[in-house]
mmCIF file of C-alpha atoms in Angstrom:
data_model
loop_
_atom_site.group_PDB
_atom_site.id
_atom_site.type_symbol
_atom_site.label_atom_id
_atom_site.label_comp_id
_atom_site.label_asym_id
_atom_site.label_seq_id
_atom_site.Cartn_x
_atom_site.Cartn_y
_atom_site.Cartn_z
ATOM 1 C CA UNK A 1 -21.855 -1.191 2.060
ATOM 2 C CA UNK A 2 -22.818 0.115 -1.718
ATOM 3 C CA UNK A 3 -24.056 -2.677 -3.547
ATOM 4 C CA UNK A 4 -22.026 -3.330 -7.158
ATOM 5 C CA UNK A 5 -21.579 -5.598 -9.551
ATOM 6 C CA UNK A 6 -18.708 -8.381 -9.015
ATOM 7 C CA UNK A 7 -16.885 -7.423 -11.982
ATOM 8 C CA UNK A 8 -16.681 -3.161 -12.880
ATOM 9 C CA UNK A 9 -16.179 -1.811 -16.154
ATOM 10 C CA UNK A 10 -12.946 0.413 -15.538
ATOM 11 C CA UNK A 11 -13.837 3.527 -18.244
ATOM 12 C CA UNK A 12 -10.397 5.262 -18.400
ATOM 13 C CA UNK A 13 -9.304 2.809 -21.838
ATOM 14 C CA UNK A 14 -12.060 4.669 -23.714
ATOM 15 C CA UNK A 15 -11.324 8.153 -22.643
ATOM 16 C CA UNK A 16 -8.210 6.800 -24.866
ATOM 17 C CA UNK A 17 -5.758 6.341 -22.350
ATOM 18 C CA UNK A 18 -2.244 6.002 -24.125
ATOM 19 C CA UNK A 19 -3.480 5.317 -27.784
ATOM 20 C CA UNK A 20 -6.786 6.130 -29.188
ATOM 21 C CA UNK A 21 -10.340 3.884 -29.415
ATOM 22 C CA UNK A 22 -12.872 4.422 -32.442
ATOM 23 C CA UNK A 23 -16.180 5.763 -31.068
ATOM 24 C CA UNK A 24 -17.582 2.300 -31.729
ATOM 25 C CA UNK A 25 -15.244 0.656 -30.173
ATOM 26 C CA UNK A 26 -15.788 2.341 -27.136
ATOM 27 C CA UNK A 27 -19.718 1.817 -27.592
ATOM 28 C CA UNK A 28 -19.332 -1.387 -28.546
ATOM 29 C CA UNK A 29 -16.615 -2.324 -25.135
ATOM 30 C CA UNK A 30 -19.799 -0.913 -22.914
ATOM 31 C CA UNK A 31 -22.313 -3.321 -24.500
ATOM 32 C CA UNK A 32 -20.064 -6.176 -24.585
ATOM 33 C CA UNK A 33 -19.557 -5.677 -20.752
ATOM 34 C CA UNK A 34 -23.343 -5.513 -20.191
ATOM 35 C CA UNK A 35 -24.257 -8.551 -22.360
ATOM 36 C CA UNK A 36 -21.471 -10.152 -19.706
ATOM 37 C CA UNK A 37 -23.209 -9.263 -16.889
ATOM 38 C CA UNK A 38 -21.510 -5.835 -15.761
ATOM 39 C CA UNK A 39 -23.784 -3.383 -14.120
ATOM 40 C CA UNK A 40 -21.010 -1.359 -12.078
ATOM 41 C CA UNK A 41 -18.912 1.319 -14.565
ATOM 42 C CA UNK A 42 -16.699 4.021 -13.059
ATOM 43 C CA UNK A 43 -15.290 6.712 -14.832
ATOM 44 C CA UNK A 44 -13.782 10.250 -13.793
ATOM 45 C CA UNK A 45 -13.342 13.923 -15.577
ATOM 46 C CA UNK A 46 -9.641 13.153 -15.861
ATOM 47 C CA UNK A 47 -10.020 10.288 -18.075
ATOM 48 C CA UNK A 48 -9.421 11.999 -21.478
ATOM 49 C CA UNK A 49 -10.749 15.339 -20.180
ATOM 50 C CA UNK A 50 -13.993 14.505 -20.142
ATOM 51 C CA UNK A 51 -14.678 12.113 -22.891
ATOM 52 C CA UNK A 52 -14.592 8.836 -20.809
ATOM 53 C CA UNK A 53 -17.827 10.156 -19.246
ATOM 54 C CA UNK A 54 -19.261 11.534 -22.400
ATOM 55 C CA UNK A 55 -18.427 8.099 -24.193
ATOM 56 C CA UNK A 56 -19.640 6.264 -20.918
ATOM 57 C CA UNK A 57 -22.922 8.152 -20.789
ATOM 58 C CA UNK A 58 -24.048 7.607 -23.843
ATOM 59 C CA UNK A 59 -23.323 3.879 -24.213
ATOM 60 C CA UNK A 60 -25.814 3.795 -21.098
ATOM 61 C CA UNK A 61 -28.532 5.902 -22.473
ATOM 62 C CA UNK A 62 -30.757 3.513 -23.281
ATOM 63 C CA UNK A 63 -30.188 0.949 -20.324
ATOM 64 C CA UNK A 64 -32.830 1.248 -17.297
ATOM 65 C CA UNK A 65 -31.299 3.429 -14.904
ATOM 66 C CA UNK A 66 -32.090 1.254 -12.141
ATOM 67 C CA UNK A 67 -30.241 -1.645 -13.365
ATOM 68 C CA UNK A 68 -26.729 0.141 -13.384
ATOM 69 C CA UNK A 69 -24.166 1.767 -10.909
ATOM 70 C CA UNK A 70 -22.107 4.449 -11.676
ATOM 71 C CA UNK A 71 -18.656 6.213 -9.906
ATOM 72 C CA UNK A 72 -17.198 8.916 -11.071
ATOM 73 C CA UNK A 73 -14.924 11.429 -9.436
ATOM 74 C CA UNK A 74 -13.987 15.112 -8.175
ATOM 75 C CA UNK A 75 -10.885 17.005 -7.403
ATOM 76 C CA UNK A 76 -9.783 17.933 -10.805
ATOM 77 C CA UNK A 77 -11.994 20.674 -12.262
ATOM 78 C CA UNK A 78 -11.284 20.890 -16.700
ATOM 79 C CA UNK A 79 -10.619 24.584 -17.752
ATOM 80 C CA UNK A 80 -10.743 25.187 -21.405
ATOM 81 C CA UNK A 81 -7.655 26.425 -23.050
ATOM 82 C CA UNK A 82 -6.634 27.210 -26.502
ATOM 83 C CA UNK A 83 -3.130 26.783 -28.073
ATOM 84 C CA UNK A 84 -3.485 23.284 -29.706
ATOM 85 C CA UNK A 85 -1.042 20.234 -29.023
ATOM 86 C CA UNK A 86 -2.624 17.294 -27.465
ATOM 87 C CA UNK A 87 -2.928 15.220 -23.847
ATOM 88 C CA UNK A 88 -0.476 12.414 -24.026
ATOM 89 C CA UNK A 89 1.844 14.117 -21.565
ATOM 90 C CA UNK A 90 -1.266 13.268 -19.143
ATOM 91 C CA UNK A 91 -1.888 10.002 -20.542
ATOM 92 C CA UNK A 92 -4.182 10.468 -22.967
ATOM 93 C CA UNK A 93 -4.777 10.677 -26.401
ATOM 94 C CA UNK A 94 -6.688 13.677 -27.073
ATOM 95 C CA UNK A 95 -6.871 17.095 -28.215
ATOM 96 C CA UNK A 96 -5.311 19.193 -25.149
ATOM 97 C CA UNK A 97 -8.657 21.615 -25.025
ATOM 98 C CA UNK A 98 -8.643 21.392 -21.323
ATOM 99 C CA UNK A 99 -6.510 21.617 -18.450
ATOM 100 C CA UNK A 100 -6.703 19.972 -15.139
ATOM 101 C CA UNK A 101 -7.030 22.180 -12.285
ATOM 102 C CA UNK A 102 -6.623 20.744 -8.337
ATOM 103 C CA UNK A 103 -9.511 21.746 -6.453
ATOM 104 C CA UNK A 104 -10.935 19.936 -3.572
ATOM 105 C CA UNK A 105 -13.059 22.889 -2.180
ATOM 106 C CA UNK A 106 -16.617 22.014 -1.382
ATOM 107 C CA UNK A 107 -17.633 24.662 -4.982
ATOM 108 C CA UNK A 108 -14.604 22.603 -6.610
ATOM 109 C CA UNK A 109 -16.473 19.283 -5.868
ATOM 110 C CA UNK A 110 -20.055 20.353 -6.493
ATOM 111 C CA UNK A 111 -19.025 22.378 -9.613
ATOM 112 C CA UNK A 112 -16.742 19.202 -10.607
ATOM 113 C CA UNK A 113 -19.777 16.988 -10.200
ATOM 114 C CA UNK A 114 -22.350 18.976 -11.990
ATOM 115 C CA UNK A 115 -20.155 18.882 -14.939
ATOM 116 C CA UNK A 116 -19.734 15.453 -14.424
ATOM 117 C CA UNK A 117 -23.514 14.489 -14.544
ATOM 118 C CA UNK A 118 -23.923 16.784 -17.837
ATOM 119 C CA UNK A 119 -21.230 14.879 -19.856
ATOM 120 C CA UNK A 120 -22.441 11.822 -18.208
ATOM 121 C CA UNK A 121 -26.458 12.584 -18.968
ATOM 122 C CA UNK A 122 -27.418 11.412 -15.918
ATOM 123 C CA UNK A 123 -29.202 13.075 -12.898
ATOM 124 C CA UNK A 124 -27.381 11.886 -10.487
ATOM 125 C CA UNK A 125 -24.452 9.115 -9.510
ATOM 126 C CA UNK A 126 -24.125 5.913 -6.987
ATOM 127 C CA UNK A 127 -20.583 6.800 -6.139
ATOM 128 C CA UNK A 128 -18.516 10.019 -6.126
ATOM 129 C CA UNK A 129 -15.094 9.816 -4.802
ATOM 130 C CA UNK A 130 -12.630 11.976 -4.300
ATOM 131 C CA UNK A 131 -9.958 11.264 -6.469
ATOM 132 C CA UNK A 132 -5.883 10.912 -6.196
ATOM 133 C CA UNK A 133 -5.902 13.299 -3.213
ATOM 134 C CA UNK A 134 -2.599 10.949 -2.470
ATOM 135 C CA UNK A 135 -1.106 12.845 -5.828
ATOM 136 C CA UNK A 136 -1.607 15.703 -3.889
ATOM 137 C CA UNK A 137 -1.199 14.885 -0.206
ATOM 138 C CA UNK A 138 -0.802 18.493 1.005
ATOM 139 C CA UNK A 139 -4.962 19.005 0.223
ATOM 140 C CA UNK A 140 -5.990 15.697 2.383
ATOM 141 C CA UNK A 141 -7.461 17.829 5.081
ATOM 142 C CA UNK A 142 -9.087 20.466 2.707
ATOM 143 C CA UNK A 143 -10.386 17.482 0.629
ATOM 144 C CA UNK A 144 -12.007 15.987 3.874
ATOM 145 C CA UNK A 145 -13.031 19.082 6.063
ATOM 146 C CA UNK A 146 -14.666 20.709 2.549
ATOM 147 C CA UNK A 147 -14.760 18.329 -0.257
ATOM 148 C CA UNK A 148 -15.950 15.325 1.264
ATOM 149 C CA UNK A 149 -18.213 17.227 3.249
ATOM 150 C CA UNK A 150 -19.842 18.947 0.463
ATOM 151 C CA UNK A 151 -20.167 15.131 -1.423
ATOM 152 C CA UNK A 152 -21.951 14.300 1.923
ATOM 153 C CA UNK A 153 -24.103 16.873 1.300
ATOM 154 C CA UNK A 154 -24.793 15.879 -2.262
ATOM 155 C CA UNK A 155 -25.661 12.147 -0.874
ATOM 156 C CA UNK A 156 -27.897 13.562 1.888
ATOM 157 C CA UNK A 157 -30.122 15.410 -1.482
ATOM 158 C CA UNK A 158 -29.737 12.385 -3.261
ATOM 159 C CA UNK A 159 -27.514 13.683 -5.965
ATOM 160 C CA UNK A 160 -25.289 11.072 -5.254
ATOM 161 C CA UNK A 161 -25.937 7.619 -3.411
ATOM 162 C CA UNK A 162 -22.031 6.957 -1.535
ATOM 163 C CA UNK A 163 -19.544 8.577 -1.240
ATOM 164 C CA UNK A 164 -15.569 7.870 -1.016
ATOM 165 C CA UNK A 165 -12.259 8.066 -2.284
ATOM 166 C CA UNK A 166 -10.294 6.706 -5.232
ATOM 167 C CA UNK A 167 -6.083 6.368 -4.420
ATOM 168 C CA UNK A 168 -3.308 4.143 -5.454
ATOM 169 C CA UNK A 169 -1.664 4.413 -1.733
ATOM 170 C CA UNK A 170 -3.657 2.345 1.083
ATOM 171 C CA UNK A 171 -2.159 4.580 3.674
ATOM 172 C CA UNK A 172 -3.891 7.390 2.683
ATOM 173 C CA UNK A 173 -7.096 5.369 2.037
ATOM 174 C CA UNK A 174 -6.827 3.769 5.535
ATOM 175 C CA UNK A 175 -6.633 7.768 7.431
ATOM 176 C CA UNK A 176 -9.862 8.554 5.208
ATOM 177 C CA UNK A 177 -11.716 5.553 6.474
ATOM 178 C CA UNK A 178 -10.458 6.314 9.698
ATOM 179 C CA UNK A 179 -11.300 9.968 10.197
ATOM 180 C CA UNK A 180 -14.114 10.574 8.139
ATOM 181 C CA UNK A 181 -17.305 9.055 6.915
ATOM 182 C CA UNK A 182 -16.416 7.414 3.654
ATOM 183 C CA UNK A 183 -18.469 4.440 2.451
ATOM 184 C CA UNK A 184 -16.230 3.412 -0.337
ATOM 185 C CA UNK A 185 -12.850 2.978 -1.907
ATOM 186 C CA UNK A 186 -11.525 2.149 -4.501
ATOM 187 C CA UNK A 187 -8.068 1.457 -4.108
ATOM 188 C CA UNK A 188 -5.347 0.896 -7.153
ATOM 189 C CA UNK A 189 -2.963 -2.032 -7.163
ATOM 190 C CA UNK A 190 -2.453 -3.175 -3.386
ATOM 191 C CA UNK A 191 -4.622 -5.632 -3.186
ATOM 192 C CA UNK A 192 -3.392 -8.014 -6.178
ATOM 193 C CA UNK A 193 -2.441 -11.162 -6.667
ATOM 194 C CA UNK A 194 1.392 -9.854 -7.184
ATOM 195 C CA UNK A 195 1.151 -7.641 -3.899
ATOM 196 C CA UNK A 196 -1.204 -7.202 -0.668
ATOM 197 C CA UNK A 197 -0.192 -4.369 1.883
ATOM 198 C CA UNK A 198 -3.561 -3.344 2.067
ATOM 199 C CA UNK A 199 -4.410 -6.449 4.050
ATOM 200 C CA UNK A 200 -2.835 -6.057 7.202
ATOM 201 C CA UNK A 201 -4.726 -2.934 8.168
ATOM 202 C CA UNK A 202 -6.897 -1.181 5.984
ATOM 203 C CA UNK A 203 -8.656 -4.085 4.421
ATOM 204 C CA UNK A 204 -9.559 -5.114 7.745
ATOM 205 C CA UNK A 205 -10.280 -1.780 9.071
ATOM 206 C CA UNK A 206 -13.254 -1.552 5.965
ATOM 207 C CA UNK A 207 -14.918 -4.870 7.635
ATOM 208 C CA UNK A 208 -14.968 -3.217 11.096
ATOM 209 C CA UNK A 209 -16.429 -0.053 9.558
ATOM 210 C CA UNK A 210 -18.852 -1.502 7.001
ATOM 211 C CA UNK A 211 -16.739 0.202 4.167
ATOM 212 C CA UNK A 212 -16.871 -1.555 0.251
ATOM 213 C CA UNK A 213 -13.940 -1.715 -1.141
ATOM 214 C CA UNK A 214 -13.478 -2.191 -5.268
ATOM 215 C CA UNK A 215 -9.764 -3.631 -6.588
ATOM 216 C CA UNK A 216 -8.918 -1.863 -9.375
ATOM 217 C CA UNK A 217 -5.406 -2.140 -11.114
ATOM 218 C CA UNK A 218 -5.767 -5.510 -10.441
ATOM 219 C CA UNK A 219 -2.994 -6.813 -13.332
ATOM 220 C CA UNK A 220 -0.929 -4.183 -11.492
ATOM 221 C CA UNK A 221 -0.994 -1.972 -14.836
ATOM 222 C CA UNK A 222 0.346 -4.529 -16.803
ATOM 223 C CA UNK A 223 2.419 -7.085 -15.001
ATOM 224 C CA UNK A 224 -0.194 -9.910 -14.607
ATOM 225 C CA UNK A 225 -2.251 -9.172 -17.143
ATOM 226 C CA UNK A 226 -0.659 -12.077 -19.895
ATOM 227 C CA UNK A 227 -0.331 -15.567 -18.709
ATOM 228 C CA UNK A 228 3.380 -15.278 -20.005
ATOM 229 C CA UNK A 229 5.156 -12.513 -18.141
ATOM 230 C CA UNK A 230 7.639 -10.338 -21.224
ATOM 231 C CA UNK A 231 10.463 -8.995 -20.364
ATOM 232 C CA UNK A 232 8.926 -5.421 -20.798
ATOM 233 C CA UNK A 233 6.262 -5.759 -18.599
ATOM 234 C CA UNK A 234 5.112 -2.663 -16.821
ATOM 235 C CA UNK A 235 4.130 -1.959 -13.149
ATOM 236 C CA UNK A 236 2.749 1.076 -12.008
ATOM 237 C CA UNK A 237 2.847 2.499 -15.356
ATOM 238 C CA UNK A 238 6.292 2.099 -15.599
ATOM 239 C CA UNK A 239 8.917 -0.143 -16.838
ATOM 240 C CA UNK A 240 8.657 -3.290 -14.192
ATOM 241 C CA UNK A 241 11.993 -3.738 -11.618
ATOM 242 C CA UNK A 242 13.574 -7.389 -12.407
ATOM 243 C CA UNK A 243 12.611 -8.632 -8.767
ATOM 244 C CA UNK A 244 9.173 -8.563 -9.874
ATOM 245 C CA UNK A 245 9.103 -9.715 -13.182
ATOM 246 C CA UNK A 246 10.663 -12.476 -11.512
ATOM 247 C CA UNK A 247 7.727 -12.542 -8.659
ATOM 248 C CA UNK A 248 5.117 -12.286 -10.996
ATOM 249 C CA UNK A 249 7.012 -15.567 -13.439
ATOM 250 C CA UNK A 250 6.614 -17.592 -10.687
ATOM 251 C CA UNK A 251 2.850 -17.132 -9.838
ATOM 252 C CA UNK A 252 2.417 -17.784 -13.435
ATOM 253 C CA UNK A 253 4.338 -21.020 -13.203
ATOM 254 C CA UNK A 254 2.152 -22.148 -10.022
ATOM 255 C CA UNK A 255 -1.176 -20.644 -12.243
ATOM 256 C CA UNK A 256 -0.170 -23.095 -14.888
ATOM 257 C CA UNK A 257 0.483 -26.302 -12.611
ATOM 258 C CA UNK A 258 -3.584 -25.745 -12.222
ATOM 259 C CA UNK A 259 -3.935 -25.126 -15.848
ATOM 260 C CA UNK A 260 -5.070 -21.807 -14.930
ATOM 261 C CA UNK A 261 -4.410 -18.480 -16.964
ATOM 262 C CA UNK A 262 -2.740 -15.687 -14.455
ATOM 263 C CA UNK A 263 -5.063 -13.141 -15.279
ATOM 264 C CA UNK A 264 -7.174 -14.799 -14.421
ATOM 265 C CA UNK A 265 -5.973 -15.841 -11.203
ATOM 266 C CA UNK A 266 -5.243 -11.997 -10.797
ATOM 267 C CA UNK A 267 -9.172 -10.852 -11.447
ATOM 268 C CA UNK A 268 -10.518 -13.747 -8.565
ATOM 269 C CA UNK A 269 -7.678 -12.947 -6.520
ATOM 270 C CA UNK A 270 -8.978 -10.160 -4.433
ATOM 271 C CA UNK A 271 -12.527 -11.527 -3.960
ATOM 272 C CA UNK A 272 -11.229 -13.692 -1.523
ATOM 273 C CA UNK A 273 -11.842 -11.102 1.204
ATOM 274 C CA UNK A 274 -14.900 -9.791 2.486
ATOM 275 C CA UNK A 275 -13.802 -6.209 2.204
ATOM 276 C CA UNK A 276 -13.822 -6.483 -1.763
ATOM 277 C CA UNK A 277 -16.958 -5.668 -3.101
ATOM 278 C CA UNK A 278 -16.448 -5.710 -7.074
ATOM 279 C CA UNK A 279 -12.830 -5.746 -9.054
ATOM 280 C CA UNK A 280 -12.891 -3.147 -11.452
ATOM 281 C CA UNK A 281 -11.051 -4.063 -15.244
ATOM 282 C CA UNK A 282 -10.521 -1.134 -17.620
ATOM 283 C CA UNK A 283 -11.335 -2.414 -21.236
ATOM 284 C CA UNK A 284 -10.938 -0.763 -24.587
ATOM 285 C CA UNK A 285 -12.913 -3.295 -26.784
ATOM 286 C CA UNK A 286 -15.647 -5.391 -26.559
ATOM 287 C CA UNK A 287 -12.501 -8.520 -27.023
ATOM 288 C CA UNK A 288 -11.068 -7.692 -23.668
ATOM 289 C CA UNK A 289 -14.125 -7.235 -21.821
ATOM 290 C CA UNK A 290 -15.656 -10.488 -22.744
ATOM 291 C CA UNK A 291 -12.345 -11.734 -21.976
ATOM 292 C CA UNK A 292 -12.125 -10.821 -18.421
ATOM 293 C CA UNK A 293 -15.604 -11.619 -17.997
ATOM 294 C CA UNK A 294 -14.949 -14.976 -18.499
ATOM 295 C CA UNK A 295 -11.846 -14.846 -16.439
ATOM 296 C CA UNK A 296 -14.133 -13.774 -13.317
ATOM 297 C CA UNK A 297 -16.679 -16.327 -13.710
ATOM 298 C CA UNK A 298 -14.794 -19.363 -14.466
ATOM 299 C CA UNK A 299 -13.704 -20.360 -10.279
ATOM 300 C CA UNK A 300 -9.988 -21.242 -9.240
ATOM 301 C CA UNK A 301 -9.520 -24.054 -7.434
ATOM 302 C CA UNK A 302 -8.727 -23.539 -4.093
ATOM 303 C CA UNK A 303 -5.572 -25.620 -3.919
ATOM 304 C CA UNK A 304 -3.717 -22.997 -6.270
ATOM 305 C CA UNK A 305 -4.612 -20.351 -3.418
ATOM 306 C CA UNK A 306 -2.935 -23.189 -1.400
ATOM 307 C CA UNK A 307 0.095 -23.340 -3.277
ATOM 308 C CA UNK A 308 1.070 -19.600 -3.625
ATOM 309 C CA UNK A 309 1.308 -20.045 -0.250
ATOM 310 C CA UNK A 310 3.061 -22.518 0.552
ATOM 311 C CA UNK A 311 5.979 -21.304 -2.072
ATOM 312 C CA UNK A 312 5.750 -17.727 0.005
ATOM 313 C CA UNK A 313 4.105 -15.953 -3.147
ATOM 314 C CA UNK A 314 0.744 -14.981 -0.876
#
């Protein structure tokens, strides 16, 4: 299993997903998580088209490359374009001088990755995943007979040190650690405090085959991520259904019985089995890093775990 940091720095706020950061924000959100204690940052061409990793990379410049882990991802090769307009239909607020083209072919990947490492200014990654193959289900067995073969090949020369994927679905996850030689995932919002269907199989499918897995989306994009639930909460990136507003109210209520905040709850949540080896937090200033920091290192007490279960909310 790759060795990372218990808490990961989640790089996709500063490629200015939905809203723009200031360029010293986003330095300034890096070096706030690495005075905390962070040492694991993931990232991916797709987060901003490209300037995630260029911010990321050069907020690290001057750390010891030793001391750090970094993941970022293949699948999605950027194209330049011309024509104006911006990203925000993708998510993102920048200038639309890119577009996103699917390509999990083994040149995809290593072309993908060597553009990667150049925005990034790094010679080479601890993690490269393959990344929302679920989006695009009918390439899962291109991505793992040539993609995922050619990152293998990239770990064997040591451009790379693991290798993986990065999904929201665990069903997909689970026939990748299954079928092929993965050594990571990281897996979006089903392992969270507001909803586990990763644990019955694939969580415990990672044990048996020494697989790390990092929680990211752990405030399920919104939902847990205030210790009083609004009305307008979002899950999944989209407006949150009633039922679960309602779920998520009543973990709160049980979090504050212990007098403890629900996100933080939601960030120690998923530590609680062995598979989990860091929960990742995206952050878009230095604020909300620190924040969550503090969230991970300040320890539940058990008997809350205790009580979300006995009220059938684990």
């Amino acid at each position: 299993m790759i060795t990372l940091s218990h808490l990961g720095f989640g790089a996709a706020p500063i490629g200015n997903l939905y809203a723009p950061v200031a360029e010293e924000d986003a330095l300034a959100a890096v070096d706030a998580a690495w005075d905390a204690g962070v040492r694991y940052f993931d990232t991916a061409p797709h987060y901003g088209l490209g300037l995630s990793e260029r911010r990321l990379g050069a907020a690290l410049a001057s750390r010891p490359r030793a001391e750090y882990a970094v993941s970022t991802k293949v699948g999605r090769l950027l194209e330049p374009i011309t024509g104006g307009g911006d990203d925000l239909a993708n998510g993102f607020a920048v200038p639309a001088t890119h577009r996103r083209v699917w390509d999990f072919s083994a040149d995809g990947v290593r072309r993908s990755l060597e553009s990667s490492l150049d925005r990034l200014g790094l010679d080479r990654v601890d993690l490269a995943l393959l990344h929302d193959v679920d989006l695009n289900p009918g390439q899962r067995e291109r991505a793992a007979s040539e993609g995922l073969v050619a990152l293998a090949g990239l770990r064997d020369q040591g451009v790379v040190r693991a290798i993986g994927v990065g999904l929201n679905h665990w069903e997909m996850a689970e026939w990748f650690v299954r079928e092929t030689g993965v050594d990571a995932v990281i897996l979006a919002g089903r392992y969270t405090l507001l909803e586990q269907s990763a644990a019955a199989s694939f969580l415990p499918l990672c044990v048996e085959r020494g697989v790390s897995v990092v929680a990211a989306g752990v405030f399920n994009s919104g939902l847990l991520a205030r210790s009083e639930v609004p009305d307008d909460a979002t899950y999944d990136y989209a407006a949150a259904p009633p039922e679960l507003i309602g779920r998520a109210r009543r973990i709160a209520a049980v979090c504050a019985r212990h007098g403890v905040a629900l996100p933080r709850a939601a960030i120690q949540f998923p530590f609680r089995h062995p598979a989990v080896a860091s929960v990742l937090v995206g952050a878009r200033s230095a604020d909300e890093i620190r924040g969550d920091a503090a969230y991970a290192a300040d320890p539940v007490p058990g008997e809350l775990w205790d009580d979300l279960r006995a009220e059938g909310l684990l």
